Amino acid sequence: MENFILQPSERESLYQLYLYAFNRQDTPARKVFFMERVEHGKVFRIKDGEQIVSGLYRLPFELRIGNQLFQMGGIGDVMTYPEYGGHGYATTLLKTVLEDMNIEGYELSFLAPFSQRYYRRLGFEQAESSFTYEIQPSKFRPIRIKSNLQVKRASFSSSMDEIAEYYRQTVANQDGKINRQPWRWHYLTLKNKWNVAKVYDSTQMTGYALYEIQRTDLVVSEMNYQDGDTYQSLLNFIAAHSSMVERFIFKDYSNFYQGYYSLEPGEMSVHVEPYMMGRIVNFKRFIAKYPFENEFGTILIKVEDDVLQSNNGVWKISKTGIEQALPEENWQIKGKINDLSAFFLGQLSLKQTLQLHRIQTQAIDDKQLAQFDSAVKKNILGFNDYF
């Protein structure tokens, strides 16, 4: 595996591949945030002589589900020079990085796909969607409230520590959110030119919005708040820009519609798009930590994984643990790792997976299936960290 690991002296060659593969313009700022990713990630590459011809990186994250933090590897910049395409280099690197994550103790991996069909073959499945809400300022109708809350505007970079602490105390404790480490916050200041609107009561900050004015649009990339008055205060702050822009754009990754930015929602344009694909890297470790919400007895699940062989077999699962079971014929639920990942990550219910023929069942009654389905969290993912 060491033959695939990027060496420090090779970073410039990797950067040149990145610029060409993604048609990016070389700027000092771009190079700084690219190298920040390389510094904090683990990079895998394939060389032809001294030239890097294919590469990708994996960033270390922690993702919260219930009261548990799961080690999650975010895969990004999967790239190959076009003249080296068709040789399976990217597939080789993806299999290598998954095997490496399995060895290093990761339970999950996510990526933003260029092709869902391609990544599905590697065990990934659609796991999170993005919602974009667009509305003209004249149609925007926040509610005017009477409160003692104050809104202060600042640059994101000057407010990073304060925002990071608020996020740590409130947001990072929610289902489906990434526990952002200091390096991640620093990286976000390098990559983005955000402004921040911070809301305060008499004692502390109660919420914030990260936004940017892009020509004729005000784009809100992240909003976090503790109560309704803070939410309305942020909307009123955004509405105060009505004479400056032609559109308000809100980006949201909570996996369900929540576009109440207008009293007439039909006046908004709402775009829903697939965002992240995810997969379970180590089924045993993942299930051992998974915070099931109720008892369901014992379930025998047969896992089929074409990439990580250690996941294969029949697993005996209960609310309190997991162990491998024999013989393999005695299963009750059977599925490929990507379909099981979609279920355990809350994207599909058990009923939906059965209707879509994504899993099979045998020797299990409807009551136990319903108990098992209710034990698994639904629509849990809500992180907006792109990697």
mmCIF file of N, CA and C in Angstrom, residues 126-213:
data_model
loop_
_atom_site.group_PDB
_atom_site.id
_atom_site.type_symbol
_atom_site.label_atom_id
_atom_site.label_comp_id
_atom_site.label_asym_id
_atom_site.label_seq_id
_atom_site.Cartn_x
_atom_site.Cartn_y
_atom_site.Cartn_z
ATOM 1 N N GLN A 126 -26.516 6.690 -2.530
ATOM 2 C CA GLN A 126 -27.070 8.008 -2.236
ATOM 3 C C GLN A 126 -27.482 8.090 -0.772
ATOM 4 N N ALA A 127 -26.956 9.109 -0.073
ATOM 5 C CA ALA A 127 -27.186 9.191 1.368
ATOM 6 C C ALA A 127 -27.651 10.558 1.837
ATOM 7 N N GLU A 128 -27.451 11.591 1.024
ATOM 8 C CA GLU A 128 -27.827 12.938 1.459
ATOM 9 C C GLU A 128 -28.154 13.785 0.240
ATOM 10 N N SER A 129 -29.173 14.623 0.365
ATOM 11 C CA SER A 129 -29.573 15.520 -0.714
ATOM 12 C C SER A 129 -29.330 16.969 -0.301
ATOM 13 N N SER A 130 -29.267 17.842 -1.295
ATOM 14 C CA SER A 130 -29.153 19.271 -1.022
ATOM 15 C C SER A 130 -30.396 19.981 -1.542
ATOM 16 N N PHE A 131 -30.834 20.994 -0.800
ATOM 17 C CA PHE A 131 -31.972 21.818 -1.187
ATOM 18 C C PHE A 131 -31.464 23.243 -1.412
ATOM 19 N N THR A 132 -31.831 23.815 -2.536
ATOM 20 C CA THR A 132 -31.510 25.212 -2.816
ATOM 21 C C THR A 132 -32.807 25.982 -3.016
ATOM 22 N N TYR A 133 -32.996 27.017 -2.210
ATOM 23 C CA TYR A 133 -34.206 27.838 -2.258
ATOM 24 C C TYR A 133 -33.841 29.192 -2.836
ATOM 25 N N GLU A 134 -34.525 29.592 -3.904
ATOM 26 C CA GLU A 134 -34.284 30.877 -4.543
ATOM 27 C C GLU A 134 -35.564 31.715 -4.484
ATOM 28 N N ILE A 135 -35.413 32.972 -4.099
ATOM 29 C CA ILE A 135 -36.585 33.830 -3.958
ATOM 30 C C ILE A 135 -36.195 35.275 -4.245
ATOM 31 N N GLN A 136 -37.067 35.982 -4.915
ATOM 32 C CA GLN A 136 -36.845 37.403 -5.172
ATOM 33 C C GLN A 136 -37.069 38.189 -3.880
ATOM 34 N N PRO A 137 -36.285 39.230 -3.656
ATOM 35 C CA PRO A 137 -36.455 40.024 -2.421
ATOM 36 C C PRO A 137 -37.871 40.541 -2.216
ATOM 37 N N SER A 138 -38.579 40.885 -3.301
ATOM 38 C CA SER A 138 -39.940 41.421 -3.141
ATOM 39 C C SER A 138 -40.920 40.361 -2.658
ATOM 40 N N LYS A 139 -40.554 39.080 -2.815
ATOM 41 C CA LYS A 139 -41.420 37.983 -2.383
ATOM 42 C C LYS A 139 -41.004 37.425 -1.020
ATOM 43 N N PHE A 140 -39.900 37.950 -0.517
ATOM 44 C CA PHE A 140 -39.351 37.453 0.747
ATOM 45 C C PHE A 140 -40.118 38.078 1.897
ATOM 46 N N ARG A 141 -40.617 37.244 2.822
ATOM 47 C CA ARG A 141 -41.501 37.760 3.861
ATOM 48 C C ARG A 141 -41.105 37.249 5.252
ATOM 49 N N PRO A 142 -40.007 37.724 5.801
ATOM 50 C CA PRO A 142 -39.727 37.372 7.190
ATOM 51 C C PRO A 142 -40.725 38.036 8.131
ATOM 52 N N ILE A 143 -40.846 37.500 9.303
ATOM 53 C CA ILE A 143 -41.792 38.030 10.293
ATOM 54 C C ILE A 143 -41.079 39.046 11.180
ATOM 55 N N ARG A 144 -41.645 40.215 11.251
ATOM 56 C CA ARG A 144 -41.069 41.235 12.137
ATOM 57 C C ARG A 144 -41.371 40.874 13.583
ATOM 58 N N ILE A 145 -40.345 40.885 14.394
ATOM 59 C CA ILE A 145 -40.513 40.491 15.796
ATOM 60 C C ILE A 145 -39.998 41.599 16.709
ATOM 61 N N LYS A 146 -40.506 41.595 17.919
ATOM 62 C CA LYS A 146 -40.004 42.481 18.958
ATOM 63 C C LYS A 146 -39.142 41.659 19.898
ATOM 64 N N SER A 147 -37.884 41.994 19.945
ATOM 65 C CA SER A 147 -36.977 41.267 20.836
ATOM 66 C C SER A 147 -35.781 42.149 21.149
ATOM 67 N N ASN A 148 -34.995 41.711 22.101
ATOM 68 C CA ASN A 148 -33.779 42.429 22.479
ATOM 69 C C ASN A 148 -32.551 41.859 21.779
ATOM 70 N N LEU A 149 -32.771 41.006 20.785
ATOM 71 C CA LEU A 149 -31.653 40.405 20.067
ATOM 72 C C LEU A 149 -30.975 41.431 19.168
ATOM 73 N N GLN A 150 -29.671 41.313 19.060
ATOM 74 C CA GLN A 150 -28.882 42.184 18.205
ATOM 75 C C GLN A 150 -28.163 41.357 17.155
ATOM 76 N N VAL A 151 -28.067 41.901 15.944
ATOM 77 C CA VAL A 151 -27.330 41.239 14.869
ATOM 78 C C VAL A 151 -26.072 42.043 14.581
ATOM 79 N N LYS A 152 -24.936 41.335 14.570
ATOM 80 C CA LYS A 152 -23.656 41.980 14.264
ATOM 81 C C LYS A 152 -23.051 41.311 13.030
ATOM 82 N N ARG A 153 -22.561 42.121 12.130
ATOM 83 C CA ARG A 153 -21.966 41.627 10.888
ATOM 84 C C ARG A 153 -20.453 41.681 10.988
ATOM 85 N N ALA A 154 -19.784 40.656 10.441
ATOM 86 C CA ALA A 154 -18.318 40.603 10.487
ATOM 87 C C ALA A 154 -17.832 39.682 9.377
ATOM 88 N N SER A 155 -16.527 39.644 9.188
ATOM 89 C CA SER A 155 -15.955 38.666 8.263
ATOM 90 C C SER A 155 -15.891 37.311 8.969
ATOM 91 N N PHE A 156 -15.983 36.265 8.193
ATOM 92 C CA PHE A 156 -15.914 34.917 8.771
ATOM 93 C C PHE A 156 -14.567 34.662 9.415
ATOM 94 N N SER A 157 -13.491 35.091 8.754
ATOM 95 C CA SER A 157 -12.159 34.806 9.288
ATOM 96 C C SER A 157 -11.941 35.468 10.643
ATOM 97 N N SER A 158 -12.488 36.682 10.845
ATOM 98 C CA SER A 158 -12.299 37.359 12.129
ATOM 99 C C SER A 158 -13.167 36.766 13.230
ATOM 100 N N SER A 159 -14.213 36.009 12.838
ATOM 101 C CA SER A 159 -15.155 35.447 13.810
ATOM 102 C C SER A 159 -15.023 33.938 13.949
ATOM 103 N N MET A 160 -14.010 33.356 13.321
ATOM 104 C CA MET A 160 -13.928 31.900 13.244
ATOM 105 C C MET A 160 -13.954 31.237 14.620
ATOM 106 N N ASP A 161 -13.169 31.711 15.546
ATOM 107 C CA ASP A 161 -13.096 31.066 16.863
ATOM 108 C C ASP A 161 -14.441 31.107 17.573
ATOM 109 N N GLU A 162 -15.128 32.237 17.496
ATOM 110 C CA GLU A 162 -16.427 32.383 18.151
ATOM 111 C C GLU A 162 -17.469 31.479 17.498
ATOM 112 N N ILE A 163 -17.467 31.447 16.171
ATOM 113 C CA ILE A 163 -18.406 30.585 15.452
ATOM 114 C C ILE A 163 -18.110 29.120 15.736
ATOM 115 N N ALA A 164 -16.847 28.766 15.750
ATOM 116 C CA ALA A 164 -16.458 27.372 16.002
ATOM 117 C C ALA A 164 -16.894 26.913 17.384
ATOM 118 N N GLU A 165 -16.796 27.779 18.360
ATOM 119 C CA GLU A 165 -17.204 27.412 19.718
ATOM 120 C C GLU A 165 -18.710 27.243 19.803
ATOM 121 N N TYR A 166 -19.466 28.132 19.145
ATOM 122 C CA TYR A 166 -20.921 27.975 19.112
ATOM 123 C C TYR A 166 -21.291 26.656 18.439
ATOM 124 N N TYR A 167 -20.659 26.377 17.339
ATOM 125 C CA TYR A 167 -20.923 25.131 16.609
ATOM 126 C C TYR A 167 -20.621 23.922 17.484
ATOM 127 N N ARG A 168 -19.500 23.976 18.207
ATOM 128 C CA ARG A 168 -19.112 22.851 19.062
ATOM 129 C C ARG A 168 -20.154 22.601 20.151
ATOM 130 N N GLN A 169 -20.694 23.649 20.718
ATOM 131 C CA GLN A 169 -21.618 23.499 21.838
ATOM 132 C C GLN A 169 -23.031 23.121 21.401
ATOM 133 N N THR A 170 -23.427 23.484 20.192
ATOM 134 C CA THR A 170 -24.819 23.294 19.780
ATOM 135 C C THR A 170 -24.976 22.388 18.569
ATOM 136 N N VAL A 171 -24.338 22.724 17.465
ATOM 137 C CA VAL A 171 -24.565 22.026 16.204
ATOM 138 C C VAL A 171 -23.927 20.645 16.200
ATOM 139 N N ALA A 172 -22.698 20.548 16.682
ATOM 140 C CA ALA A 172 -21.970 19.274 16.610
ATOM 141 C C ALA A 172 -22.611 18.178 17.438
ATOM 142 N N ASN A 173 -23.551 18.523 18.299
ATOM 143 C CA ASN A 173 -24.249 17.529 19.114
ATOM 144 C C ASN A 173 -25.510 17.007 18.452
ATOM 145 N N GLN A 174 -25.787 17.435 17.230
ATOM 146 C CA GLN A 174 -26.998 17.028 16.523
ATOM 147 C C GLN A 174 -26.707 15.845 15.602
ATOM 148 N N ASP A 175 -27.734 15.039 15.366
ATOM 149 C CA ASP A 175 -27.612 13.908 14.448
ATOM 150 C C ASP A 175 -27.128 14.358 13.071
ATOM 151 N N GLY A 176 -26.220 13.576 12.507
ATOM 152 C CA GLY A 176 -25.821 13.779 11.126
ATOM 153 C C GLY A 176 -24.907 14.945 10.872
ATOM 154 N N LYS A 177 -24.330 15.531 11.930
ATOM 155 C CA LYS A 177 -23.423 16.659 11.771
ATOM 156 C C LYS A 177 -21.974 16.209 11.965
ATOM 157 N N ILE A 178 -21.078 16.905 11.293
ATOM 158 C CA ILE A 178 -19.654 16.630 11.430
ATOM 159 C C ILE A 178 -19.099 17.418 12.601
ATOM 160 N N ASN A 179 -18.276 16.765 13.382
ATOM 161 C CA ASN A 179 -17.570 17.420 14.475
ATOM 162 C C ASN A 179 -16.340 18.103 13.889
ATOM 163 N N ARG A 180 -16.458 19.383 13.569
ATOM 164 C CA ARG A 180 -15.380 20.091 12.881
ATOM 165 C C ARG A 180 -14.208 20.355 13.810
ATOM 166 N N GLN A 181 -13.055 19.881 13.409
ATOM 167 C CA GLN A 181 -11.823 20.113 14.154
ATOM 168 C C GLN A 181 -11.238 21.482 13.785
ATOM 169 N N PRO A 182 -10.309 22.018 14.610
ATOM 170 C CA PRO A 182 -9.737 23.343 14.306
ATOM 171 C C PRO A 182 -9.173 23.463 12.906
ATOM 172 N N TRP A 183 -8.514 22.408 12.405
ATOM 173 C CA TRP A 183 -7.953 22.499 11.054
ATOM 174 C C TRP A 183 -9.052 22.710 10.013
ATOM 175 N N ARG A 184 -10.233 22.124 10.257
ATOM 176 C CA ARG A 184 -11.320 22.244 9.297
ATOM 177 C C ARG A 184 -11.854 23.671 9.253
ATOM 178 N N TRP A 185 -11.999 24.279 10.426
ATOM 179 C CA TRP A 185 -12.440 25.671 10.458
ATOM 180 C C TRP A 185 -11.435 26.564 9.745
ATOM 181 N N HIS A 186 -10.159 26.349 9.976
ATOM 182 C CA HIS A 186 -9.133 27.152 9.300
ATOM 183 C C HIS A 186 -9.221 26.967 7.789
ATOM 184 N N TYR A 187 -9.424 25.736 7.355
ATOM 185 C CA TYR A 187 -9.555 25.467 5.924
ATOM 186 C C TYR A 187 -10.745 26.218 5.328
ATOM 187 N N LEU A 188 -11.877 26.255 6.026
ATOM 188 C CA LEU A 188 -13.062 26.944 5.528
ATOM 189 C C LEU A 188 -12.811 28.434 5.337
ATOM 190 N N THR A 189 -11.977 29.036 6.191
ATOM 191 C CA THR A 189 -11.652 30.455 6.012
ATOM 192 C C THR A 189 -10.762 30.657 4.800
ATOM 193 N N LEU A 190 -9.951 29.664 4.461
ATOM 194 C CA LEU A 190 -9.087 29.783 3.291
ATOM 195 C C LEU A 190 -9.873 29.637 1.991
ATOM 196 N N LYS A 191 -10.857 28.753 1.991
ATOM 197 C CA LYS A 191 -11.572 28.441 0.756
ATOM 198 C C LYS A 191 -12.708 29.413 0.456
ATOM 199 N N ASN A 192 -13.321 29.983 1.485
ATOM 200 C CA ASN A 192 -14.540 30.773 1.302
ATOM 201 C C ASN A 192 -14.340 32.236 1.692
ATOM 202 N N LYS A 193 -15.077 33.099 1.002
ATOM 203 C CA LYS A 193 -15.047 34.527 1.303
ATOM 204 C C LYS A 193 -16.336 34.933 1.996
ATOM 205 N N TRP A 194 -16.724 34.155 2.992
ATOM 206 C CA TRP A 194 -17.986 34.388 3.660
ATOM 207 C C TRP A 194 -17.949 35.623 4.550
ATOM 208 N N ASN A 195 -19.109 36.250 4.669
ATOM 209 C CA ASN A 195 -19.406 37.158 5.771
ATOM 210 C C ASN A 195 -20.204 36.367 6.790
ATOM 211 N N VAL A 196 -20.329 36.906 7.983
ATOM 212 C CA VAL A 196 -21.125 36.235 8.998
ATOM 213 C C VAL A 196 -22.025 37.247 9.685
ATOM 214 N N ALA A 197 -23.275 36.854 9.872
ATOM 215 C CA ALA A 197 -24.215 37.631 10.688
ATOM 216 C C ALA A 197 -24.395 36.871 11.992
ATOM 217 N N LYS A 198 -24.064 37.495 13.108
ATOM 218 C CA LYS A 198 -24.123 36.844 14.424
ATOM 219 C C LYS A 198 -25.232 37.484 15.248
ATOM 220 N N VAL A 199 -26.037 36.658 15.892
ATOM 221 C CA VAL A 199 -27.143 37.142 16.705
ATOM 222 C C VAL A 199 -26.789 36.962 18.173
ATOM 223 N N TYR A 200 -27.052 38.006 18.972
ATOM 224 C CA TYR A 200 -26.733 37.971 20.395
ATOM 225 C C TYR A 200 -27.965 38.340 21.219
ATOM 226 N N ASP A 201 -28.099 37.672 22.357
ATOM 227 C CA ASP A 201 -28.989 38.209 23.388
ATOM 228 C C ASP A 201 -28.108 38.981 24.362
ATOM 229 N N SER A 202 -28.584 39.228 25.553
ATOM 230 C CA SER A 202 -27.813 40.069 26.477
ATOM 231 C C SER A 202 -26.563 39.380 27.015
ATOM 232 N N THR A 203 -26.472 38.039 26.841
ATOM 233 C CA THR A 203 -25.360 37.320 27.464
ATOM 234 C C THR A 203 -24.489 36.533 26.497
ATOM 235 N N GLN A 204 -25.052 36.107 25.348
ATOM 236 C CA GLN A 204 -24.283 35.192 24.503
ATOM 237 C C GLN A 204 -24.794 35.205 23.063
ATOM 238 N N MET A 205 -24.017 34.574 22.183
ATOM 239 C CA MET A 205 -24.449 34.421 20.795
ATOM 240 C C MET A 205 -25.479 33.309 20.726
ATOM 241 N N THR A 206 -26.568 33.555 19.984
ATOM 242 C CA THR A 206 -27.647 32.567 19.884
ATOM 243 C C THR A 206 -27.785 31.978 18.489
ATOM 244 N N GLY A 207 -26.957 32.420 17.538
ATOM 245 C CA GLY A 207 -27.019 31.855 16.206
ATOM 246 C C GLY A 207 -26.206 32.670 15.233
ATOM 247 N N TYR A 208 -26.054 32.130 14.017
ATOM 248 C CA TYR A 208 -25.281 32.838 12.994
ATOM 249 C C TYR A 208 -25.706 32.382 11.606
ATOM 250 N N ALA A 209 -25.366 33.193 10.613
ATOM 251 C CA ALA A 209 -25.536 32.833 9.202
ATOM 252 C C ALA A 209 -24.248 33.162 8.470
ATOM 253 N N LEU A 210 -23.777 32.222 7.661
ATOM 254 C CA LEU A 210 -22.634 32.443 6.791
ATOM 255 C C LEU A 210 -23.170 32.739 5.397
ATOM 256 N N TYR A 211 -22.758 33.857 4.828
ATOM 257 C CA TYR A 211 -23.323 34.264 3.553
ATOM 258 C C TYR A 211 -22.277 35.001 2.722
ATOM 259 N N GLU A 212 -22.606 35.180 1.441
ATOM 260 C CA GLU A 212 -21.718 35.882 0.525
ATOM 261 C C GLU A 212 -22.574 36.558 -0.535
ATOM 262 N N ILE A 213 -22.211 37.771 -0.900
ATOM 263 C CA ILE A 213 -22.883 38.454 -2.003
ATOM 264 C C ILE A 213 -22.112 38.159 -3.276
#
